[in-house]
Short mmCIF file of C-alpha atoms in Angstrom, two decimals:
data_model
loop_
_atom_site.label_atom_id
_atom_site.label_comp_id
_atom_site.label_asym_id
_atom_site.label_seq_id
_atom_site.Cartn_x
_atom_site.Cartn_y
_atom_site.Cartn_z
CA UNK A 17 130.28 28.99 150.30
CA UNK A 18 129.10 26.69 152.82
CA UNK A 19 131.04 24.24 155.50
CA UNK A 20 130.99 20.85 154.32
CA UNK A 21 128.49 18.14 156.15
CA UNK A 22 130.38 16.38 158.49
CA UNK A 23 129.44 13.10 156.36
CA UNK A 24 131.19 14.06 153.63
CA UNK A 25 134.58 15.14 155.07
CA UNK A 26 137.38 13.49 154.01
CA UNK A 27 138.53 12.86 157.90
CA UNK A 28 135.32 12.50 160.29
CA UNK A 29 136.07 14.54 163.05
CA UNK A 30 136.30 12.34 166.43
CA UNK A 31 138.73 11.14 168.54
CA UNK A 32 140.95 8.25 166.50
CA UNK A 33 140.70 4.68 167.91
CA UNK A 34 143.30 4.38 170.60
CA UNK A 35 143.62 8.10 170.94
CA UNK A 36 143.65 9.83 174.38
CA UNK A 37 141.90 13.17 174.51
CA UNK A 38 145.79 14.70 175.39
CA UNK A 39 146.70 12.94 172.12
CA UNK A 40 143.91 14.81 170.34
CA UNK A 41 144.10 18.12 172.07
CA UNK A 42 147.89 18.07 170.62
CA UNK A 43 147.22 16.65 167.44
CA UNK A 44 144.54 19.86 167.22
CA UNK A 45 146.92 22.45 168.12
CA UNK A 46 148.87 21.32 165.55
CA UNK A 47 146.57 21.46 162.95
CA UNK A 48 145.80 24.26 163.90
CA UNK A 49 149.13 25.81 163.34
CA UNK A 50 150.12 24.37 160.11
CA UNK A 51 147.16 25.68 158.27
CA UNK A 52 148.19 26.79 154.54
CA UNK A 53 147.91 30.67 155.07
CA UNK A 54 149.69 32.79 157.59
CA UNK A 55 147.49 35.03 159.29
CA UNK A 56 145.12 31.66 160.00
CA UNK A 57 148.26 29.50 161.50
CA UNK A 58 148.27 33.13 163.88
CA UNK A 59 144.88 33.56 164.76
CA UNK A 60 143.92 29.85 165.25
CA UNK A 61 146.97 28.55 166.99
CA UNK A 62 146.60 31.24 169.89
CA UNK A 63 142.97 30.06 170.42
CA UNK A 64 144.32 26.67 170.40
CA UNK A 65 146.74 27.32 173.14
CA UNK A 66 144.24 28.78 174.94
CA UNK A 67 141.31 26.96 174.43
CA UNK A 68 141.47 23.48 173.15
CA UNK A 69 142.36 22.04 176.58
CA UNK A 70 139.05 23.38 178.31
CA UNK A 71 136.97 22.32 175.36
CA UNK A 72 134.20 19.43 175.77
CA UNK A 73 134.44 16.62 173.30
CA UNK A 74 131.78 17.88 171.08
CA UNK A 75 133.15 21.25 171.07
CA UNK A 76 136.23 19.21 170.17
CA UNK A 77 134.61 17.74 167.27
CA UNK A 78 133.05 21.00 166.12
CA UNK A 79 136.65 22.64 166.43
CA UNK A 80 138.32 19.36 164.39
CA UNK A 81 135.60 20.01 161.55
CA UNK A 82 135.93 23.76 161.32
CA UNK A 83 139.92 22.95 160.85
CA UNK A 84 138.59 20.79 157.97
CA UNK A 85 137.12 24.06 155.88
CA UNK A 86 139.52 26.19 153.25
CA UNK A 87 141.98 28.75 155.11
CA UNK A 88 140.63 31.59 152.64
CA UNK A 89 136.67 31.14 153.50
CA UNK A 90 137.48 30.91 157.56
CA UNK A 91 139.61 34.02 157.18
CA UNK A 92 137.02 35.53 155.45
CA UNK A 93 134.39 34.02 158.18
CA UNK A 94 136.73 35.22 160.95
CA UNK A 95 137.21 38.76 159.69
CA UNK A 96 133.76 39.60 159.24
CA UNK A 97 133.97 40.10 155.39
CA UNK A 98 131.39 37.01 154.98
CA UNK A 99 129.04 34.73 157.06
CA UNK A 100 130.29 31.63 158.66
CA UNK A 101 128.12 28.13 157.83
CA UNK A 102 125.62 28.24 160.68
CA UNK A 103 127.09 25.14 162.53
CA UNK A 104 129.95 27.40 162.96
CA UNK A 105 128.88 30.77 163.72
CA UNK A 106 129.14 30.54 167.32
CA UNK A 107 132.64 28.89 167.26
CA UNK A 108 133.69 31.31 164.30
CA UNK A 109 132.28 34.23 166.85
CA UNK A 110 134.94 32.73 169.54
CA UNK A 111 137.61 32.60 167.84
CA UNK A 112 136.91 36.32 166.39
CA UNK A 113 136.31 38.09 169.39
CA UNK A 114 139.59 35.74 171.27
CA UNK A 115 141.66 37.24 168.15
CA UNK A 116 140.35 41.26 168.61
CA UNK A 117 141.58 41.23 172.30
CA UNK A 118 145.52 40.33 171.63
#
């Protein structure tokens, strides 16, 4: 499966109007750890803490539209058992090798 075109998501990824990047980074982390299977609230909510707060607002944006994809393709993606899209590889590569050192 391929990642969705960020024109078609259902929430373009961005900041919201009125939203401070603080705002976002929290609204992010949060996201990223009620996700709808275990093991991917685990592995994404420790690179949240970790990383979302250094990130650049496009890397923001990439982040908010990989958090968009199905929990069973980016575990898949994460664990090496299939390709990630490539507008995600490098990110998907991140957050791999973050999870392999804890």
């Amino acid at each position: 499966m391929t990642g969705i075109p960020l024109d078609q998501l259902k929430e373009t990824p961005g900041a919201r109007p009125g939203e401070s990047r603080d705002t976002r980074v929290k609204r992010l982390a949060m996201r990223s750890m009620r996700r709808g299977i275990k093991e991917m609230d685990i592995i994404l909510h420790r690179y949240a803490t970790e990383r979302l707060g250094q990130m650049s607002d496009a890397e923001l944006d990439l982040y908010e539209a990989l958090l968009s994809e199905n929990d069973q393709d980016l575990y898949q993606w994460v664990s090496g058992q299939q390709s990630s899209p490539p507008q995600f590889s490098d990110l998907i590569a991140h957050i791999a090798g973050h999870s392999a050192t804890r």
